[in-house]
CSV table of C-alpha atoms and ligand atoms in Angstrom, one decimal:
chain,number,residue,atom,x,y,z
A,228,UNK,CA,0.2,0.0,0.0
A,229,UNK,CA,1.3,3.5,-0.7
A,230,UNK,CA,2.0,6.1,2.2
A,231,UNK,CA,-0.6,8.7,2.0
A,232,UNK,CA,0.8,12.1,0.7
A,233,UNK,CA,1.7,14.2,3.3
A,234,UNK,CA,-0.3,17.3,3.6
A,235,UNK,CA,2.0,20.2,2.6
A,236,UNK,CA,0.5,23.0,4.4
A,237,UNK,CA,0.8,21.2,7.9
A,238,UNK,CA,4.1,21.1,9.7
A,239,UNK,CA,5.8,17.8,10.6
A,240,UNK,CA,5.3,18.4,14.5
A,241,UNK,CA,4.6,21.1,16.7
A,242,UNK,CA,5.3,20.7,20.6
A,243,UNK,CA,6.4,22.6,23.8
A,244,UNK,CA,9.2,21.9,25.9
A,245,UNK,CA,11.3,23.2,28.6
A,246,UNK,CA,14.4,25.5,27.6
A,247,UNK,CA,17.1,27.8,29.1
A,248,UNK,CA,17.8,31.2,28.0
A,249,UNK,CA,20.7,32.9,29.9
A,250,UNK,CA,19.8,31.9,33.3
A,251,UNK,CA,15.9,31.6,33.2
A,252,UNK,CA,14.2,28.3,32.5
A,253,UNK,CA,11.1,29.0,30.1
A,254,UNK,CA,8.6,27.0,27.5
A,255,UNK,CA,10.0,26.6,23.9
A,256,UNK,CA,7.6,26.2,21.0
A,257,UNK,CA,9.2,23.8,18.9
A,258,UNK,CA,8.2,23.8,15.0
A,259,UNK,CA,9.6,21.3,12.5
A,260,UNK,CA,8.4,22.6,9.0
A,261,UNK,CA,8.1,20.2,6.0
A,262,UNK,CA,10.6,21.8,3.9
A,263,UNK,CA,12.1,21.5,0.5
A,264,UNK,CA,15.2,19.9,2.1
A,265,UNK,CA,19.0,20.6,2.4
A,266,UNK,CA,20.6,21.1,-0.9
A,267,UNK,CA,23.6,19.4,0.5
A,268,UNK,CA,21.7,16.6,1.3
A,269,UNK,CA,20.6,16.7,-2.7
A,270,UNK,CA,24.1,17.4,-3.8
A,271,UNK,CA,26.4,14.8,-1.8
A,272,UNK,CA,24.7,14.6,1.7
A,273,UNK,CA,26.2,14.3,5.2
A,274,UNK,CA,26.3,10.6,6.0
A,275,UNK,CA,24.4,10.2,8.8
A,276,UNK,CA,21.5,12.6,7.7
A,277,UNK,CA,18.3,10.9,7.0
A,278,UNK,CA,16.6,14.6,6.9
A,279,UNK,CA,15.4,14.3,3.3
A,280,UNK,CA,12.9,11.4,4.5
A,281,UNK,CA,11.1,14.5,6.2
A,282,UNK,CA,10.9,16.7,3.0
A,283,UNK,CA,8.6,16.8,0.4
A,284,UNK,CA,8.9,17.8,-3.2
A,285,UNK,CA,6.5,20.8,-4.5
A,286,UNK,CA,6.4,22.9,-1.2
A,287,UNK,CA,5.4,26.2,-2.0
A,288,UNK,CA,6.0,29.4,-0.4
A,289,UNK,CA,2.3,29.5,0.4
A,290,UNK,CA,2.5,26.0,2.0
A,291,UNK,CA,5.6,27.2,4.1
A,292,UNK,CA,3.7,30.1,5.2
A,293,UNK,CA,0.5,28.1,6.2
A,294,UNK,CA,2.6,25.5,8.0
A,295,UNK,CA,3.9,28.2,10.3
A,296,UNK,CA,0.5,29.8,11.0
A,297,UNK,CA,-0.9,26.4,11.6
A,298,UNK,CA,1.8,25.6,14.0
A,299,UNK,CA,1.1,29.0,15.9
A,300,UNK,CA,-2.2,27.9,16.6
A,301,UNK,CA,-0.5,25.9,19.4
A,302,UNK,CA,1.7,28.9,20.4
A,303,UNK,CA,0.8,29.7,24.3
A,304,UNK,CA,3.2,32.9,24.6
A,305,UNK,CA,6.1,30.5,25.4
A,306,UNK,CA,8.8,33.0,25.3
A,307,UNK,CA,11.2,30.6,23.1
A,308,UNK,CA,10.3,29.6,19.6
A,309,UNK,CA,12.5,27.1,17.9
A,310,UNK,CA,12.1,26.7,13.9
A,311,UNK,CA,13.7,23.6,12.1
A,312,UNK,CA,13.5,22.7,8.5
A,313,UNK,CA,15.7,19.8,8.1
A,314,UNK,CA,17.9,22.0,6.3
A,315,UNK,CA,19.1,25.9,6.4
A,316,UNK,CA,16.7,28.5,7.4
A,317,UNK,CA,18.8,31.4,5.4
A,318,UNK,CA,19.2,29.3,2.2
A,319,UNK,CA,17.2,31.3,-0.5
A,320,UNK,CA,16.5,27.8,-2.3
A,321,UNK,CA,14.5,26.7,0.8
A,322,UNK,CA,12.7,29.8,1.4
A,323,UNK,CA,12.3,33.3,-0.1
A,324,UNK,CA,13.2,36.3,1.9
A,325,UNK,CA,9.3,37.2,2.2
A,326,UNK,CA,8.7,33.9,3.5
A,327,UNK,CA,11.4,34.1,6.1
A,328,UNK,CA,10.1,37.8,7.0
A,329,UNK,CA,6.5,36.6,7.6
A,330,UNK,CA,7.8,33.4,9.6
A,331,UNK,CA,10.3,35.6,12.0
A,332,UNK,CA,7.3,38.1,12.4
A,333,UNK,CA,4.9,35.5,13.6
A,334,UNK,CA,7.8,33.8,15.8
A,335,UNK,CA,9.1,36.9,17.2
A,336,UNK,CA,5.5,38.0,18.3
A,337,UNK,CA,6.2,41.6,18.4
A,338,UNK,CA,9.9,41.4,20.0
A,339,UNK,CA,8.3,39.1,22.7
A,340,UNK,CA,10.3,35.6,21.9
A,341,UNK,CA,13.7,34.4,21.4
A,342,UNK,CA,13.8,32.6,18.1
A,343,UNK,CA,16.2,29.8,17.0
A,344,UNK,CA,16.7,28.9,13.8
A,345,UNK,CA,19.1,26.2,11.8
A,346,UNK,CA,21.5,26.9,9.2
A,347,UNK,CA,24.7,25.9,7.4
A,348,UNK,CA,27.2,28.4,7.8
A,349,UNK,CA,27.7,29.5,4.1
A,350,UNK,CA,24.1,31.2,4.3
A,351,UNK,CA,25.1,33.5,7.1
A,352,UNK,CA,25.8,36.9,5.9
A,353,UNK,CA,25.9,40.1,7.7
A,354,UNK,CA,23.1,41.1,5.4
A,355,UNK,CA,21.0,38.4,5.9
A,356,UNK,CA,21.0,38.5,9.8
A,357,UNK,CA,20.6,42.2,9.7
A,358,UNK,CA,17.3,41.6,7.9
A,359,UNK,CA,16.4,38.9,10.5
A,360,UNK,CA,17.0,41.2,13.3
A,361,UNK,CA,14.5,43.7,12.0
A,362,UNK,CA,11.8,41.2,12.8
A,363,UNK,CA,13.2,39.2,15.9
A,364,UNK,CA,14.9,41.0,18.9
A,365,UNK,CA,16.5,37.9,20.3
A,366,UNK,CA,17.9,35.4,17.6
A,367,UNK,CA,19.7,32.3,18.1
A,368,UNK,CA,21.6,30.2,15.0
A,369,UNK,CA,22.4,26.7,15.3
A,370,UNK,CA,25.0,25.5,13.0
A,371,UNK,CA,26.0,21.7,12.9
A,372,UNK,CA,29.7,22.0,12.9
A,373,UNK,CA,29.9,18.3,14.0
A,374,UNK,CA,33.5,18.2,14.7
A,375,UNK,CA,36.2,20.8,14.9
A,376,UNK,CA,38.7,18.5,13.0
A,377,UNK,CA,38.5,19.2,9.3
A,378,UNK,CA,39.7,15.7,8.6
A,379,UNK,CA,36.8,13.9,10.4
A,380,UNK,CA,34.4,16.3,9.1
A,381,UNK,CA,35.4,15.5,5.7
A,382,UNK,CA,36.0,11.8,5.7
A,383,UNK,CA,33.8,10.8,8.6
A,384,UNK,CA,30.8,13.2,8.1
A,385,UNK,CA,31.2,14.6,4.4
A,386,UNK,CA,29.7,18.0,6.0
A,387,UNK,CA,31.1,19.8,2.9
A,388,UNK,CA,32.4,22.8,4.7
A,389,UNK,CA,35.6,23.6,7.2
A,390,UNK,CA,36.4,24.7,10.7
A,391,UNK,CA,37.1,28.3,9.2
A,392,UNK,CA,33.9,28.5,7.4
A,393,UNK,CA,32.1,28.3,10.7
A,394,UNK,CA,34.4,30.4,12.5
A,395,UNK,CA,33.5,33.0,9.4
A,396,UNK,CA,30.0,32.5,10.2
A,397,UNK,CA,30.0,32.3,14.1
A,398,UNK,CA,31.8,35.7,14.0
A,399,UNK,CA,29.2,37.2,12.3
A,400,UNK,CA,26.6,36.3,14.5
A,401,UNK,CA,28.5,37.1,17.4
A,402,UNK,CA,29.2,40.7,16.1
A,403,UNK,CA,25.5,41.1,15.8
A,404,UNK,CA,24.4,39.8,19.1
A,405,UNK,CA,22.9,36.8,18.0
A,406,UNK,CA,23.6,33.7,20.0
A,407,UNK,CA,25.5,30.5,18.4
A,408,UNK,CA,24.2,27.1,19.2
A,409,UNK,CA,26.9,24.7,18.1
A,410,UNK,CA,26.2,20.9,17.2
A,411,UNK,CA,28.8,18.3,17.6
A,412,UNK,CA,28.1,14.8,16.4
A,413,UNK,CA,29.0,12.3,18.9
A,414,UNK,CA,30.6,9.2,17.2
A,415,UNK,CA,30.8,9.9,13.4
A,416,UNK,CA,31.4,6.6,11.9
A,417,UNK,CA,35.2,5.2,11.4
A,418,UNK,CA,36.3,6.4,14.9
A,419,UNK,CA,36.4,4.1,17.8
A,420,UNK,CA,34.4,4.7,20.9
A,421,UNK,CA,37.2,6.3,22.7
A,422,UNK,CA,38.5,8.4,19.6
A,423,UNK,CA,34.8,9.5,19.5
A,424,UNK,CA,34.9,10.7,23.0
A,425,UNK,CA,37.9,12.9,22.6
A,426,UNK,CA,36.9,14.2,19.2
A,427,UNK,CA,33.8,15.4,20.9
A,428,UNK,CA,35.4,17.2,23.9
A,429,UNK,CA,38.2,18.6,21.7
A,430,UNK,CA,35.8,19.8,19.4
A,431,UNK,CA,33.8,21.6,22.2
A,432,UNK,CA,37.0,23.2,23.5
A,433,UNK,CA,37.8,24.5,20.2
A,434,UNK,CA,34.3,25.9,19.4
A,435,UNK,CA,33.6,27.1,23.0
A,436,UNK,CA,34.7,30.6,22.2
A,437,UNK,CA,32.5,31.2,19.3
A,438,UNK,CA,29.3,29.4,21.2
A,439,UNK,CA,26.6,30.2,23.5
A,440,UNK,CA,25.4,26.9,23.8
A,441,UNK,CA,27.2,23.4,22.3
A,442,UNK,CA,24.9,20.6,22.0
A,443,UNK,CA,26.1,17.4,21.4
A,444,UNK,CA,24.3,15.1,19.0
A,445,UNK,CA,24.7,11.4,19.5
A,446,UNK,CA,24.2,9.7,16.3
A,447,UNK,CA,21.1,8.2,15.5
A,448,UNK,CA,21.1,5.4,12.6
A,449,UNK,CA,18.7,7.0,10.3
A,450,UNK,CA,17.0,5.2,7.4
A,451,UNK,CA,18.8,4.8,3.9
A,452,UNK,CA,21.7,6.2,5.1
A,453,UNK,CA,25.4,5.2,4.8
A,454,UNK,CA,25.6,4.9,8.7
A,455,UNK,CA,22.6,2.4,8.2
A,456,UNK,CA,24.4,0.2,6.0
A,457,UNK,CA,27.7,-0.1,8.7
A,458,UNK,CA,25.4,-0.7,11.4
A,459,UNK,CA,23.5,-3.6,9.5
A,460,UNK,CA,26.9,-5.0,8.9
A,461,UNK,CA,28.1,-4.6,12.5
A,462,UNK,CA,30.8,-2.2,11.3
A,463,UNK,CA,29.0,0.5,13.6
A,464,UNK,CA,27.4,1.0,16.8
A,465,UNK,CA,25.6,4.4,18.1
A,466,UNK,CA,27.7,5.7,20.9
A,467,UNK,CA,27.2,4.5,24.8
A,468,UNK,CA,25.4,6.7,27.1
A,469,UNK,CA,28.4,6.3,29.2
A,470,UNK,CA,30.3,7.7,26.5
A,471,UNK,CA,27.9,10.5,26.1
A,472,UNK,CA,27.9,11.3,30.2
A,473,UNK,CA,31.9,11.2,29.9
A,474,UNK,CA,31.7,13.9,27.2
A,475,UNK,CA,28.9,15.9,29.0
A,476,UNK,CA,30.9,16.0,32.3
A,477,UNK,CA,34.4,16.7,30.9
A,478,UNK,CA,33.2,19.7,28.6
A,479,UNK,CA,31.2,21.1,31.4
A,480,UNK,CA,34.2,21.7,33.4
A,481,UNK,CA,36.4,23.5,30.8
A,482,UNK,CA,33.7,25.6,28.8
A,483,UNK,CA,32.1,28.8,29.3
A,484,UNK,CA,29.1,27.5,27.0
A,485,UNK,CA,26.0,26.0,28.2
A,486,UNK,CA,26.5,22.3,27.5
A,487,UNK,CA,23.5,20.3,26.6
A,488,UNK,CA,22.3,17.1,24.6
A,489,UNK,CA,18.7,16.0,24.0
A,490,UNK,CA,19.3,12.8,21.9
A,491,UNK,CA,17.0,11.7,19.2
A,492,UNK,CA,16.2,8.0,19.3
A,493,UNK,CA,18.1,7.3,22.8
A,494,UNK,CA,17.5,4.3,24.7
A,495,UNK,CA,16.9,2.4,21.2
A,496,UNK,CA,19.3,0.1,19.2
A,497,UNK,CA,19.6,3.1,16.4
A,498,UNK,CA,20.3,5.5,19.1
A,499,UNK,CA,22.6,6.2,21.9
A,500,UNK,CA,22.2,3.5,24.2
A,501,UNK,CA,23.6,1.4,27.0
A,502,UNK,CA,21.7,-1.8,28.6
A,503,UNK,CA,17.9,-2.3,29.0
A,504,UNK,CA,18.1,-1.8,32.7
A,505,UNK,CA,19.7,1.7,32.8
A,506,UNK,CA,18.7,3.2,29.4
A,507,UNK,CA,15.6,5.0,30.8
A,508,UNK,CA,17.2,6.3,34.0
A,509,UNK,CA,20.4,7.5,32.1
A,510,UNK,CA,18.5,9.6,29.7
A,511,UNK,CA,16.5,11.0,32.7
A,512,UNK,CA,19.9,12.2,34.1
A,513,UNK,CA,20.7,13.4,30.9
A,514,UNK,CA,17.8,15.6,30.6
A,515,UNK,CA,18.6,16.7,34.4
A,516,UNK,CA,22.0,17.7,33.5
A,517,UNK,CA,20.6,19.7,30.5
A,518,UNK,CA,18.7,21.8,33.0
A,519,UNK,CA,21.0,21.8,35.7
A,520,UNK,CA,24.4,21.7,34.4
A,521,UNK,CA,25.6,19.7,37.5
A,522,UNK,CA,27.5,16.7,36.2
A,523,UNK,CA,27.1,14.8,39.5
A,524,UNK,CA,23.4,14.0,37.8
A,525,UNK,CA,25.3,11.9,35.5
A,526,UNK,CA,27.2,9.6,38.2
A,527,UNK,CA,25.7,6.1,37.8
A,528,UNK,CA,26.2,2.8,38.1
A,529,UNK,CA,25.1,-0.4,36.3
A,530,UNK,CA,26.8,-3.5,35.2
A,531,UNK,CA,26.9,-2.6,31.6
A,532,UNK,CA,29.6,0.2,32.6
A,533,UNK,CA,32.2,-2.9,32.5
A,534,UNK,CA,31.2,-3.8,28.6
A,535,UNK,CA,31.7,-0.3,27.7
A,536,UNK,CA,35.1,-0.1,29.4
A,537,UNK,CA,35.9,-3.3,27.5
A,538,UNK,CA,34.5,-1.9,24.2
A,539,UNK,CA,37.1,0.7,24.6
A,540,UNK,CA,40.0,-1.6,25.0
A,541,UNK,CA,38.6,-4.1,22.5
A,542,UNK,CA,38.2,-2.1,19.7
A,543,UNK,CA,42.0,-1.0,19.9
A,544,UNK,CA,43.3,-4.3,20.3
A,545,UNK,CA,40.9,-5.8,17.3
A,546,UNK,CA,42.0,-2.6,15.2
A,547,UNK,CA,38.7,-1.8,14.5
A,548,UNK,CA,36.2,1.0,14.8
A,549,UNK,CA,33.0,-1.6,14.2
A,550,UNK,CA,30.5,-2.9,17.0
A,551,UNK,CA,32.7,-5.3,18.9
A,552,UNK,CA,29.8,-7.1,20.7
A,553,UNK,CA,28.4,-8.2,17.4
A,554,UNK,CA,31.7,-8.9,15.5
A,555,UNK,CA,32.6,-11.2,18.6
A,556,UNK,CA,28.7,-12.4,19.0
A,557,UNK,CA,28.7,-11.5,22.6
A,558,UNK,CA,26.7,-9.6,24.9
A,559,UNK,CA,23.7,-8.3,22.6
B,660,SF4,S1,23.8,19.9,6.6
B,660,SF4,FE1,22.3,18.8,7.7
B,660,SF4,S2,20.5,18.8,6.6
B,660,SF4,FE2,22.0,19.0,5.3
B,660,SF4,S3,22.7,16.9,4.7
B,660,SF4,FE3,24.1,17.7,6.3
B,660,SF4,S4,23.1,16.9,8.2
B,660,SF4,FE4,21.6,16.9,6.6
B,661,ZN,ZN1,23.2,-0.5,32.0
């Protein structure tokens, strides 16, 4: 049976969640728009990205505006509005200036709201940010840096831009008083678990000066991606929650940015996970850490910690970045 065609004038999802702005906790409205998709995904694509599954061809400017009007039906004066397009909010291929302006006017609600959007660095110019700030008094732009290491970004992520490109964009944002949220990928493929931890910590330290918030995104194995192919063959395992905890604990001590993580698919085989006994409690602890920035929230004990520690060693002994438990036929 064919899937029902998605409604092009309705967003993919809208919900409210807790967030932090400076030192205040507040509610945030989250809007996932059904967009035309990221140009980089169509051209080459990041190897873990399945966002093209959330995009639909033939989306018009009217559709995008109607989606946001529909999303704002759920708006209850949250004070913070996050807009995700599965691409770049500032790419003119994804929406025109006119649509962008209308969406920002609605989201900003007369200067009442802090508004977050996402963009690749190449679309961030002084001019486009000035125009956005005509409609929104408080703006935040999230950039998927993924790693501060250009080799890892190129060979393990295929991101298509450099650290220098990120620095250029983040500097413009900082000069304009716009907050920068930097996404760092936890465990790109072809790194061992230990290398992935070190890469994430090192990346946070390097991105700290140009960031207000650093958000760690553990890989969630998405359909129709190269990462899924590796995962199916036992050549990739999403990171352990132990690794995420280690990265959060270490980086919160050595950076000035707010350190957060909202793992998608957490606790499942495709997402960041430990064992069935501790996944849920561990993810709740990550949520508490998000709000408190208190590393003691992440002190945990479970028998699976020994398996994680063994994984760190076995990968090096075996010279593999694969899923040692699958390769050895143990544990899972
Ligand atoms: S830049 Fe973002 S949306 Fe585009 S392919 Fe990469 S991860 Fe996906
Ligand atoms: Zn466990």
